[in-house]
């Protein structure tokens, strides 16, 4: 039984499909002079075989994920066709290295060169090189083919892997894979967010599952409890199935609240928005009961791709979400690329990606890229109530520079004679301690605020949100975080701006209760949690939430804050046995 982080809910039973997508160890092997031609021929055969495989994968990715995503694999074919690279490997073989060793050495060097390259787009090529490195070595060493695309349809397999890179994610065949388990990652890492968007149960942060499993074991994956149970007895499987049925019933029961008005028992109206990560989610999110979109993450249009989507493609993606929501507000965030959301893979290309050249920093430094997105947003703005939000803001200057680029983008559209809306409200994510402490200084430059608690917690507590070893230290109820949120609420209130929380915290019943107590009136949650959060709102009084929050603000530790909140939450729920019975509440 492996205990990990519950990342995407649902219980599934199936065989383990072990995916070890890592560069294998290569032993040094010296060859005789007369074996050199045969080794070179072996290298070419392996590279040819890899190419055939890539063409197959490309065709499948196109079918499951779309043409743009499939294009990742073109770049990998180009690596295999690189004459300079091939010449270098051949020359290493001529120095009496076996083909696999020569290939390994040259690829390691190539990857290091690219990882240090001053140009960001070339640094991103590292992930393609790594994929090719793994694929060709797998063939040269005669190891099994671990591609996730190899899983036959209907196998209902649970994919167990170290970490799921975007290039692997786009290959996933939903008719073959029913759940995801990874050694790395946490609830707020982007694999988790993506798994929830795809509706695939997932458990992350299992640490050593890939080393301890052999593959093909029967397993139960419980994405709600964060458990991967291997070789369960029939009785245990039956118990998990019963639990899955109970969850489905609870979900069905909650659906009644989807369209209910989110108003507390003492009459305080809260607004519940949904977070949308992929345009394909738009229609289902629109029927979740959400009153709008509080955060559309646009970087998933980019992650796993080699080239940025052009203006028209972006326009279509934004318009799809806006149209699905009719006249309800839709907040679209500009590219938050970087950190663990990289264009081609999660491969770190900077020593400190979370403190690095990401999000608004990258956009402001690459005005052409940013203005393409702004033009697409301004055009999409004609379809509804659209608002633009900037991520990872630290200073007011960033907002002002973004606004200047927005004006330029509008002028470019005017020059082209294209229809657009130039007066879209511009808001900021408050997700750095800097922005939190100085939120009041942004008041005149922005129209709204949204607190990104995933990053705010990470930066305040200096705890990497994606590091499984630190998961227990990632505590959104730490008094420092609660005090910062309280401070932001004061600034939002004084400015008269809409203030929401769009981090994962808002989707959790207990934390949603705390946030209402701290003064939040707008929560943006995962579509699946809309009905649940509405039910929580309707079951408590704002007054009880305020008392609970005041107490939590004074607690010395996150654990004590949680204890007090839980006690007050359960009391506030009174006789609501449904909510009291939810996992982690009573
Ligand atoms: C956050 O940081 O809380 C947030 C909502 O943005 P993301 O999770 O995409 O970083
Ligand atoms: Mg963030």
Coordinates of C-alpha atoms and ligand atoms in Angstrom, one line a residue:
X1 CA 0.0 0.0 0.0
X2 CA 1.5 3.3 -1.1
X3 CA 0.3 6.5 0.5
X4 CA 0.7 9.6 -1.6
X5 CA -0.9 13.0 -2.2
X6 CA -4.6 12.8 -3.3
X7 CA -4.4 14.8 -6.5
X8 CA -7.5 14.1 -8.6
X9 CA -10.5 12.3 -7.1
X10 CA -12.0 8.9 -8.1
X11 CA -11.3 5.3 -7.4
X12 CA -10.2 2.9 -10.2
X13 CA -9.1 -0.7 -10.3
X14 CA -6.7 -2.1 -13.0
X15 CA -3.3 -3.5 -13.8
X16 CA -0.2 -1.4 -13.2
X17 CA 1.5 0.0 -16.3
X18 CA 5.0 0.9 -15.2
X19 CA 6.6 3.6 -17.3
X20 CA 10.2 4.2 -16.6
X21 CA 10.9 7.2 -18.9
X22 CA 14.4 7.8 -17.6
X23 CA 17.8 7.7 -19.3
X24 CA 19.1 4.2 -18.6
X25 CA 22.5 3.5 -17.1
X26 CA 25.0 2.6 -19.8
X27 CA 28.1 0.5 -18.9
X28 CA 31.3 1.4 -20.6
X29 CA 32.2 -1.2 -23.3
X30 CA 35.3 -1.1 -25.5
X31 CA 35.1 -2.7 -28.9
X32 CA 37.8 -4.0 -31.2
X33 CA 38.8 -2.1 -34.4
X34 CA 37.2 -4.7 -36.7
X35 CA 33.8 -4.3 -34.8
X36 CA 33.6 -0.6 -35.6
X37 CA 31.6 -0.9 -38.9
X38 CA 29.1 -3.2 -37.3
X39 CA 28.6 -0.9 -34.3
X40 CA 28.1 2.1 -36.7
X41 CA 25.5 0.0 -38.6
X42 CA 23.9 -0.9 -35.2
X43 CA 23.7 2.8 -34.3
X44 CA 22.0 3.6 -37.6
X45 CA 19.5 0.8 -37.3
X46 CA 18.6 1.9 -33.8
X47 CA 18.1 5.5 -34.9
X48 CA 16.0 4.3 -37.8
X49 CA 13.9 2.2 -35.6
X50 CA 13.4 5.2 -33.2
X51 CA 12.3 7.3 -36.1
X52 CA 9.7 4.7 -37.2
X53 CA 8.4 4.6 -33.7
X54 CA 8.2 8.4 -33.5
X55 CA 6.2 8.5 -36.6
X56 CA 3.7 6.1 -35.1
X57 CA 3.6 8.0 -31.9
X58 CA 3.1 11.3 -33.7
X59 CA 0.1 9.8 -35.6
X60 CA -1.4 8.6 -32.3
X61 CA -0.8 11.9 -30.5
X62 CA -2.5 13.7 -33.4
X63 CA -5.5 11.5 -32.9
X64 CA -5.7 11.9 -29.1
X65 CA -4.3 15.3 -28.4
X66 CA -4.5 17.2 -31.7
X67 CA -2.2 18.3 -34.5
X68 CA -0.3 21.0 -32.6
X69 CA 0.6 18.7 -29.7
X70 CA 1.7 16.0 -32.1
X71 CA 4.2 18.4 -33.6
X72 CA 6.4 18.0 -30.5
X73 CA 7.6 14.8 -32.1
X74 CA 8.7 16.4 -35.4
X75 CA 11.5 18.1 -33.4
X76 CA 12.6 14.7 -32.1
X77 CA 12.7 13.3 -35.6
X78 CA 14.9 16.3 -36.6
X79 CA 17.3 15.4 -33.8
X80 CA 17.6 11.9 -35.3
X81 CA 18.3 13.4 -38.7
X82 CA 21.0 15.8 -37.4
X83 CA 24.1 15.0 -39.6
X84 CA 26.5 16.8 -37.2
X85 CA 25.2 14.8 -34.3
X86 CA 25.5 11.5 -36.2
X87 CA 29.0 12.3 -37.3
X88 CA 30.0 13.0 -33.7
X89 CA 28.6 9.7 -32.5
X90 CA 30.3 7.8 -35.3
X91 CA 33.6 9.4 -34.6
X92 CA 33.2 8.4 -30.9
X93 CA 32.5 4.8 -32.0
X94 CA 35.7 4.9 -34.1
X95 CA 37.5 5.6 -30.9
X96 CA 36.5 2.1 -29.8
X97 CA 33.4 2.9 -27.9
X98 CA 30.4 0.6 -28.2
X99 CA 27.4 2.3 -30.0
X100 CA 25.3 2.7 -26.8
X101 CA 28.2 4.3 -24.9
X102 CA 29.1 6.6 -27.8
X103 CA 25.5 7.6 -28.2
X104 CA 25.1 8.2 -24.5
X105 CA 28.3 10.3 -24.2
X106 CA 27.4 12.6 -27.1
X107 CA 23.8 13.0 -26.0
X108 CA 24.9 13.9 -22.5
X109 CA 27.2 16.6 -23.8
X110 CA 24.6 17.9 -26.3
X111 CA 22.0 18.1 -23.5
X112 CA 24.3 20.1 -21.3
X113 CA 25.1 22.5 -24.1
X114 CA 21.5 23.1 -24.7
X115 CA 20.6 23.4 -21.0
X116 CA 23.1 26.2 -20.7
X117 CA 22.2 28.0 -24.0
X118 CA 21.5 31.7 -23.5
X119 CA 18.4 31.5 -25.8
X120 CA 15.4 30.2 -23.9
X121 CA 13.8 28.5 -26.9
X122 CA 17.0 26.4 -27.4
X123 CA 17.1 25.6 -23.7
X124 CA 13.7 24.2 -24.1
X125 CA 15.0 21.7 -26.7
X126 CA 16.6 19.8 -23.9
X127 CA 13.5 17.8 -23.3
X128 CA 13.4 16.7 -26.9
X129 CA 17.0 15.6 -26.7
X130 CA 16.2 13.7 -23.5
X131 CA 13.3 11.9 -25.1
X132 CA 15.5 10.9 -28.0
X133 CA 18.3 9.9 -25.6
X134 CA 16.0 7.6 -23.8
X135 CA 14.3 6.2 -26.9
X136 CA 17.5 5.3 -28.8
X137 CA 19.3 3.8 -25.7
X138 CA 16.2 1.7 -25.0
X139 CA 16.6 0.2 -28.4
X140 CA 20.4 -0.2 -28.3
X141 CA 20.3 -1.8 -24.9
X142 CA 17.4 -4.1 -25.9
X143 CA 15.2 -2.8 -23.0
X144 CA 11.4 -3.0 -23.2
X145 CA 9.6 -0.3 -25.0
X146 CA 8.0 1.8 -22.2
X147 CA 6.0 4.2 -24.3
X148 CA 2.6 4.9 -22.7
X149 CA 1.1 4.8 -26.2
X150 CA 1.8 1.1 -26.2
X151 CA -1.0 0.3 -23.9
X152 CA -3.8 -1.4 -25.8
X153 CA -7.3 0.1 -25.7
X154 CA -9.6 -1.3 -23.0
X155 CA -6.7 -2.3 -20.8
X156 CA -7.9 0.1 -18.1
X157 CA -4.4 0.4 -16.8
X158 CA -3.0 2.6 -14.0
X159 CA 0.0 4.4 -15.3
X160 CA 2.8 4.5 -12.7
X161 CA 5.7 6.7 -13.5
X162 CA 8.3 8.9 -11.9
X163 CA 6.9 12.2 -13.2
X164 CA 4.5 12.9 -16.0
X165 CA 6.0 15.4 -18.4
X166 CA 3.6 17.2 -20.8
X167 CA 5.0 15.2 -23.7
X168 CA 3.9 12.0 -22.0
X169 CA 0.6 13.5 -21.0
X170 CA -0.4 14.3 -24.6
X171 CA 0.3 10.7 -25.6
X172 CA -2.1 9.3 -23.0
X173 CA -4.9 7.3 -24.6
X174 CA -7.9 7.8 -22.3
X175 CA -9.4 4.5 -23.6
X176 CA -6.4 2.7 -22.2
X177 CA -5.3 4.6 -19.1
X178 CA -7.8 5.1 -16.2
X179 CA -5.6 6.6 -13.5
X180 CA -2.2 8.1 -12.9
X181 CA 0.3 7.5 -10.1
X182 CA 3.6 9.3 -9.9
X183 CA 6.6 9.3 -7.5
X184 CA 7.0 13.1 -7.8
X185 CA 4.5 16.0 -7.6
X186 CA 1.9 17.4 -5.1
X187 CA -1.7 18.6 -5.2
X188 CA -0.7 21.9 -6.6
X189 CA 1.8 20.7 -9.2
X190 CA 0.6 21.1 -12.7
X191 CA 0.3 17.4 -13.4
X192 CA -2.3 17.3 -10.6
X193 CA -4.2 20.3 -12.1
X194 CA -4.1 18.7 -15.5
X195 CA -5.3 15.3 -14.2
X196 CA -8.2 17.0 -12.5
X197 CA -9.0 18.8 -15.8
X198 CA -9.0 15.6 -17.7
X199 CA -11.1 13.9 -14.9
X200 CA -8.4 11.2 -14.5
X201 CA -8.0 10.0 -10.9
X202 CA -4.4 10.6 -9.7
X203 CA -2.2 10.1 -6.7
X204 CA 1.1 11.9 -6.7
X205 CA 4.1 12.1 -4.4
X206 CA 4.4 8.3 -4.0
X207 CA 8.2 8.8 -3.9
X208 CA 9.4 5.2 -4.7
X209 CA 6.5 3.4 -6.4
X210 CA 8.4 3.0 -9.7
X211 CA 11.3 1.3 -8.0
X212 CA 9.2 -1.0 -5.8
X213 CA 6.7 -2.1 -8.4
X214 CA 7.5 -4.6 -11.2
X215 CA 4.6 -3.7 -13.5
X216 CA 1.4 -5.6 -14.3
X217 CA 0.4 -6.0 -10.6
X218 CA -3.3 -5.6 -10.0
X219 CA -3.9 -2.3 -8.1
X220 CA -6.5 0.1 -6.8
X221 CA -5.9 3.8 -7.2
X222 CA -7.8 5.9 -4.8
X223 CA -7.4 9.5 -5.9
X224 CA -9.6 10.8 -3.2
X225 CA -7.6 9.3 -0.3
X226 CA -4.2 9.4 -2.1
X227 CA -3.6 5.6 -2.0
X228 CA -2.2 3.1 -4.4
X229 CA -3.1 -0.4 -3.1
X230 CA -1.1 -3.1 -4.9
X231 CA -2.3 -6.7 -5.1
X232 CA -5.4 -6.1 -3.0
X233 CA -7.6 -9.1 -2.0
X234 CA -11.0 -9.5 -3.7
X235 CA -12.6 -8.4 -0.5
X236 CA -10.5 -5.2 -0.5
X237 CA -11.4 -4.5 -4.1
X238 CA -15.0 -4.9 -3.3
X239 CA -14.6 -2.4 -0.4
X240 CA -13.0 0.1 -2.8
X241 CA -15.8 -0.4 -5.3
X242 CA -18.3 0.3 -2.6
X243 CA -16.4 3.4 -1.6
X244 CA -16.4 4.5 -5.3
X245 CA -20.2 4.0 -5.4
X246 CA -20.6 6.1 -2.3
X247 CA -18.5 8.8 -3.9
X248 CA -20.5 8.7 -7.0
X249 CA -23.7 9.0 -4.9
X250 CA -22.3 11.9 -2.9
X251 CA -21.4 13.6 -6.2
X252 CA -24.9 13.1 -7.5
X253 CA -26.4 14.4 -4.3
X254 CA -24.2 17.5 -4.5
X255 CA -25.3 18.2 -8.1
X256 CA -28.6 19.5 -6.6
X257 CA -26.6 22.4 -5.3
X258 CA -25.0 23.3 -8.6
X259 CA -27.6 25.9 -9.4
X260 CA -28.4 27.0 -5.9
X261 CA -27.6 30.6 -4.9
X262 CA -24.4 30.7 -2.8
X263 CA -25.7 32.7 0.1
X264 CA -24.8 32.1 3.7
X265 CA -27.4 31.4 6.3
X266 CA -27.1 35.0 7.5
X267 CA -27.6 36.3 4.0
X268 CA -24.1 37.1 2.8
X269 CA -23.9 36.5 -1.0
X270 CA -20.8 34.8 -2.1
X271 CA -19.9 34.4 -5.8
X272 CA -18.6 31.0 -7.0
X273 CA -16.5 30.9 -10.2
X274 CA -14.8 28.0 -11.8
X275 CA -11.1 27.6 -12.8
X276 CA -10.7 26.4 -16.4
X277 CA -7.4 25.0 -17.5
X278 CA -8.1 23.7 -21.0
X279 CA -10.5 25.1 -23.6
X280 CA -12.0 21.6 -24.0
X281 CA -13.3 21.9 -20.4
X282 CA -15.3 25.0 -21.2
X283 CA -18.6 23.4 -21.9
X284 CA -18.6 21.1 -18.8
X285 CA -17.4 23.9 -16.6
X286 CA -20.2 26.1 -17.8
X287 CA -22.7 23.6 -16.6
X288 CA -21.0 23.1 -13.2
X289 CA -23.1 25.9 -11.7
X290 CA -20.2 28.3 -11.8
X291 CA -21.2 32.0 -12.1
X292 CA -18.2 32.7 -14.4
X293 CA -14.6 31.8 -14.8
X294 CA -12.4 33.2 -12.1
X295 CA -9.2 31.9 -13.7
X296 CA -8.6 30.5 -17.1
X297 CA -5.0 29.3 -17.2
X298 CA -3.6 29.8 -20.7
X299 CA -0.3 28.1 -20.4
X300 CA -1.7 24.7 -21.1
X301 CA -2.1 26.0 -24.7
X302 CA 1.7 26.2 -24.7
X303 CA 3.0 23.4 -22.4
X304 CA 4.1 20.4 -24.4
X305 CA 4.4 22.3 -27.6
X306 CA 7.4 23.4 -29.6
X307 CA 6.0 26.5 -31.1
X308 CA 3.8 29.1 -29.5
X309 CA 0.1 29.1 -30.6
X310 CA -0.5 31.9 -33.1
X311 CA -3.0 34.7 -32.6
X312 CA -5.9 32.9 -34.4
X313 CA -5.4 29.7 -32.5
X314 CA -5.4 31.6 -29.2
X315 CA -8.4 33.6 -30.2
X316 CA -10.4 30.5 -31.0
X317 CA -9.4 28.9 -27.6
X318 CA -10.4 32.0 -25.6
X319 CA -13.6 32.6 -27.6
X320 CA -14.7 29.0 -27.0
X321 CA -14.5 29.5 -23.2
X322 CA -16.2 32.9 -23.4
X323 CA -19.0 31.7 -25.6
X324 CA -19.6 28.7 -23.3
X325 CA -20.1 31.1 -20.4
X326 CA -22.5 33.5 -22.3
X327 CA -22.7 36.7 -20.4
X328 CA -21.0 35.5 -17.3
X329 CA -17.6 37.0 -16.6
X330 CA -14.5 35.2 -17.7
X331 CA -11.1 36.1 -16.3
X332 CA -8.3 35.0 -18.6
X333 CA -4.8 35.0 -17.2
X334 CA -1.9 35.8 -19.5
X335 CA 0.8 33.2 -20.0
X336 CA 2.2 31.9 -16.7
X337 CA 4.9 29.9 -18.5
X338 CA 7.9 28.8 -16.5
X339 CA 8.4 27.2 -13.1
X340 CA 6.9 23.8 -13.7
X341 CA 4.9 24.9 -16.7
X342 CA 7.5 24.8 -19.5
X343 CA 6.8 24.8 -23.2
X344 CA 8.1 21.4 -23.9
X345 CA 8.7 19.5 -20.7
X346 CA 9.1 20.0 -16.9
X347 CA 12.9 19.9 -17.4
X348 CA 14.4 22.6 -15.4
X349 CA 16.4 25.0 -17.6
X350 CA 17.2 27.4 -14.8
X351 CA 18.8 26.8 -11.5
X352 CA 15.7 28.2 -9.7
X353 CA 12.8 28.0 -12.1
X354 CA 10.3 29.2 -9.5
X355 CA 12.3 32.3 -8.8
X356 CA 13.3 32.6 -12.4
X357 CA 12.4 34.0 -15.8
X358 CA 8.7 33.1 -15.8
X359 CA 5.2 34.4 -16.2
X360 CA 4.9 38.2 -16.6
X361 CA 8.7 38.5 -16.5
X362 CA 9.0 36.4 -19.7
X363 CA 6.1 38.1 -21.3
X364 CA 7.4 41.6 -20.8
X365 CA 10.8 40.6 -22.1
X366 CA 9.3 39.1 -25.2
X367 CA 6.8 41.8 -26.3
X368 CA 6.0 40.1 -29.6
X369 CA 5.0 36.9 -27.9
X370 CA 3.0 38.8 -25.3
X371 CA 1.3 41.1 -27.8
X372 CA 0.2 38.2 -29.8
X373 CA -1.7 36.9 -26.8
X374 CA -3.0 40.4 -25.9
X375 CA -4.4 40.8 -29.5
X376 CA -6.1 37.4 -29.3
X377 CA -7.6 38.5 -25.9
X378 CA -8.8 41.9 -27.1
X379 CA -10.4 40.2 -30.1
X380 CA -12.0 37.5 -28.0
X381 CA -13.3 40.3 -25.7
X382 CA -16.0 41.1 -28.3
X383 CA -17.8 37.9 -27.3
X384 CA -18.6 38.6 -23.7
X385 CA -17.5 39.9 -20.3
X386 CA -13.8 39.3 -20.5
X387 CA -11.2 40.4 -18.0
X388 CA -7.4 40.1 -18.4
X389 CA -5.3 39.0 -15.4
X390 CA -1.5 39.2 -15.0
X391 CA 0.4 36.4 -13.1
X392 CA 3.3 36.6 -10.7
X393 CA 3.1 40.4 -10.3
X394 CA 5.7 41.9 -7.9
X395 CA 5.7 45.6 -8.8
X396 CA 3.3 48.2 -10.2
X397 CA 5.7 48.8 -13.0
X398 CA 4.9 45.4 -14.5
X399 CA 1.2 46.3 -14.6
X400 CA 2.0 49.6 -16.3
X401 CA 4.3 48.0 -18.9
X402 CA 1.7 45.4 -19.6
X403 CA -0.9 48.2 -20.1
X404 CA 1.4 49.9 -22.6
X405 CA 1.7 46.7 -24.5
X406 CA -2.1 46.3 -24.4
X407 CA -2.4 49.7 -26.0
X408 CA 0.1 48.8 -28.7
X409 CA -1.8 45.5 -29.3
X410 CA -5.0 47.5 -29.7
X411 CA -3.3 49.9 -32.1
X412 CA -2.1 47.0 -34.2
X413 CA -5.6 45.6 -34.4
X414 CA -7.0 49.0 -35.4
X415 CA -4.4 49.2 -38.1
X416 CA -5.4 45.8 -39.4
X417 CA -9.1 46.8 -39.2
X418 CA -10.0 43.9 -37.0
X419 CA -12.9 44.0 -34.5
X420 CA -11.8 44.1 -30.8
X421 CA -12.7 45.5 -27.4
X422 CA -10.0 47.9 -26.1
X423 CA -11.3 48.5 -22.6
X424 CA -11.0 45.1 -21.0
X425 CA -10.5 45.3 -17.3
X426 CA -7.0 44.5 -16.2
X427 CA -6.3 42.8 -12.9
X428 CA -3.5 41.1 -11.1
X429 CA -2.8 37.8 -9.3
X430 CA -1.7 38.4 -5.8
X431 CA 0.6 35.4 -5.4
X432 CA 3.9 36.8 -4.1
X433 CA 4.4 38.1 -0.6
X434 CA 5.6 41.4 -2.2
X435 CA 2.3 41.9 -4.0
X436 CA 0.4 40.8 -0.9
X437 CA 2.1 43.2 1.5
X438 CA 1.8 46.1 -1.0
X439 CA -1.6 45.2 -2.5
X440 CA -2.9 48.7 -1.6
X441 CA -0.3 50.3 -3.9
X442 CA -1.8 48.5 -6.9
X443 CA -5.3 49.9 -6.3
X444 CA -5.1 52.7 -8.9
X445 CA -3.6 50.6 -11.6
X446 CA -5.8 47.6 -11.6
X447 CA -9.5 46.8 -11.7
X448 CA -9.5 43.6 -9.7
X449 CA -7.3 41.2 -7.6
X450 CA -7.2 37.5 -7.4
X451 CA -5.2 35.7 -4.7
X452 CA -3.2 32.7 -6.0
X453 CA -2.8 30.8 -2.9
X454 CA -0.8 28.0 -4.5
X455 CA 2.1 30.3 -5.2
X456 CA 1.5 32.6 -2.2
X457 CA 1.9 29.7 0.1
X458 CA 5.0 28.5 -1.8
X459 CA 6.7 31.9 -1.7
X460 CA 5.7 32.8 1.8
X461 CA 6.7 29.5 3.4
X462 CA 9.6 29.0 1.1
X463 CA 8.2 25.5 0.3
X464 CA 8.4 24.2 -3.3
X465 CA 4.7 23.5 -4.2
X466 CA 5.7 20.6 -6.4
X467 CA 8.1 18.8 -4.0
X468 CA 6.6 15.6 -2.6
X469 CA 9.1 15.6 0.2
X470 CA 7.8 18.9 1.5
X471 CA 4.0 18.2 1.0
X472 CA 3.3 18.2 4.8
X473 CA 5.1 21.6 5.1
X474 CA 2.9 23.2 2.4
X475 CA 0.3 24.5 4.9
X476 CA -2.1 27.2 3.5
X477 CA -3.4 27.7 7.1
X478 CA -0.1 28.9 8.4
X479 CA -0.7 32.1 10.3
X480 CA 1.6 34.1 8.0
X481 CA -0.5 33.1 5.0
X482 CA -3.8 33.8 6.8
X483 CA -2.5 37.2 7.8
X484 CA -1.4 38.1 4.3
X485 CA -4.8 37.1 2.9
X486 CA -6.4 39.3 5.6
X487 CA -4.2 42.2 4.6
X488 CA -5.1 41.7 0.9
X489 CA -8.8 41.7 1.9
X490 CA -8.4 45.1 3.6
X491 CA -6.6 46.5 0.5
X492 CA -9.3 45.1 -1.8
X493 CA -12.1 46.5 0.3
X494 CA -10.5 49.9 0.6
X495 CA -10.0 50.0 -3.2
X496 CA -13.5 48.8 -3.9
X497 CA -12.2 46.2 -6.3
X498 CA -13.4 42.6 -6.7
X499 CA -11.1 40.3 -4.9
X500 CA -11.2 36.5 -5.3
X501 CA -9.2 33.5 -4.4
X502 CA -8.4 31.2 -7.3
X503 CA -5.8 28.9 -5.7
X504 CA -6.6 25.3 -4.8
X505 CA -7.4 26.5 -1.2
X506 CA -10.8 27.8 -2.3
X507 CA -11.9 24.3 -3.4
X508 CA -11.4 22.8 0.1
X509 CA -14.5 23.1 2.3
X510 CA -12.7 23.9 5.5
X511 CA -10.5 26.4 3.9
X512 CA -13.3 28.0 1.9
X513 CA -15.0 28.5 5.3
X514 CA -11.8 30.2 6.6
X515 CA -11.6 32.4 3.5
X516 CA -15.2 33.6 3.9
X517 CA -14.3 34.5 7.5
X518 CA -11.2 36.4 6.3
X519 CA -13.5 38.6 4.2
X520 CA -13.5 36.9 0.8
X521 CA -16.7 37.2 -1.2
X522 CA -15.6 35.5 -4.4
X523 CA -14.1 32.0 -4.7
X524 CA -12.9 30.4 -7.9
X525 CA -12.7 26.7 -7.6
X526 CA -12.2 23.5 -9.7
X527 CA -15.4 22.9 -11.7
X528 CA -15.9 19.6 -9.8
X529 CA -16.0 21.5 -6.5
X530 CA -18.5 24.2 -7.4
X531 CA -21.5 22.4 -6.0
X532 CA -19.6 21.4 -2.9
X533 CA -18.4 24.9 -2.1
X534 CA -21.9 26.3 -2.7
X535 CA -23.3 23.7 -0.3
X536 CA -20.7 24.8 2.3
X537 CA -21.7 28.4 1.8
X538 CA -25.3 27.7 2.3
X539 CA -24.7 25.6 5.4
X540 CA -22.8 28.2 7.5
X541 CA -23.2 31.8 8.7
X542 CA -20.6 34.3 7.7
X543 CA -20.6 35.4 11.3
X544 CA -19.4 31.9 12.4
X545 CA -16.8 32.0 9.7
X546 CA -15.5 35.4 10.9
X547 CA -15.2 34.2 14.5
X548 CA -13.3 31.1 13.3
X549 CA -11.0 33.1 11.1
X550 CA -10.2 35.6 13.9
X551 CA -9.2 32.7 16.1
X552 CA -7.1 31.1 13.3
X553 CA -5.3 34.4 12.7
X554 CA -4.1 34.2 16.3
X555 CA -3.1 30.6 16.2
X556 CA 0.7 30.0 16.5
X557 CA 0.9 27.2 14.0
X558 CA -1.0 25.9 10.9
X559 CA -1.9 22.7 12.8
X560 CA -3.5 24.7 15.7
X561 CA -5.3 27.0 13.2
X562 CA -6.7 24.0 11.5
X563 CA -7.8 22.3 14.7
X564 CA -9.7 25.4 15.8
X565 CA -11.2 26.0 12.4
X566 CA -12.3 22.4 12.1
X567 CA -14.0 22.6 15.5
X568 CA -15.8 25.8 14.6
X569 CA -16.7 24.5 11.1
X570 CA -18.3 21.3 12.4
X571 CA -20.3 23.4 15.0
X572 CA -21.3 25.8 12.2
X573 CA -22.6 22.9 10.0
X574 CA -25.0 22.0 12.8
X575 CA -27.0 19.0 11.6
X576 CA -25.7 18.8 8.1
X577 CA -24.6 15.2 8.3
X578 CA -23.7 15.1 4.6
X579 CA -20.9 17.7 4.9
X580 CA -19.9 16.5 8.4
X581 CA -19.4 13.1 6.9
X582 CA -17.1 14.2 4.1
X583 CA -13.5 12.8 4.4
X584 CA -11.3 15.1 6.4
X585 CA -14.1 17.2 8.0
X586 CA -15.4 15.6 11.1
Ligands
LIG1 C1 -1.9 30.0 -7.7 O1 -0.7 30.2 -7.8 O2 -2.6 29.9 -6.7 C2 -2.7 30.0 -9.0 C3 -4.0 29.9 -9.0 O3 -2.0 29.9 -10.2 P1 -1.2 28.6 -10.6 O4 -1.6 27.4 -9.8 O5 -1.5 28.4 -12.1 O6 0.2 29.0 -10.4
LIG2 MG1 0.3 30.9 -9.5

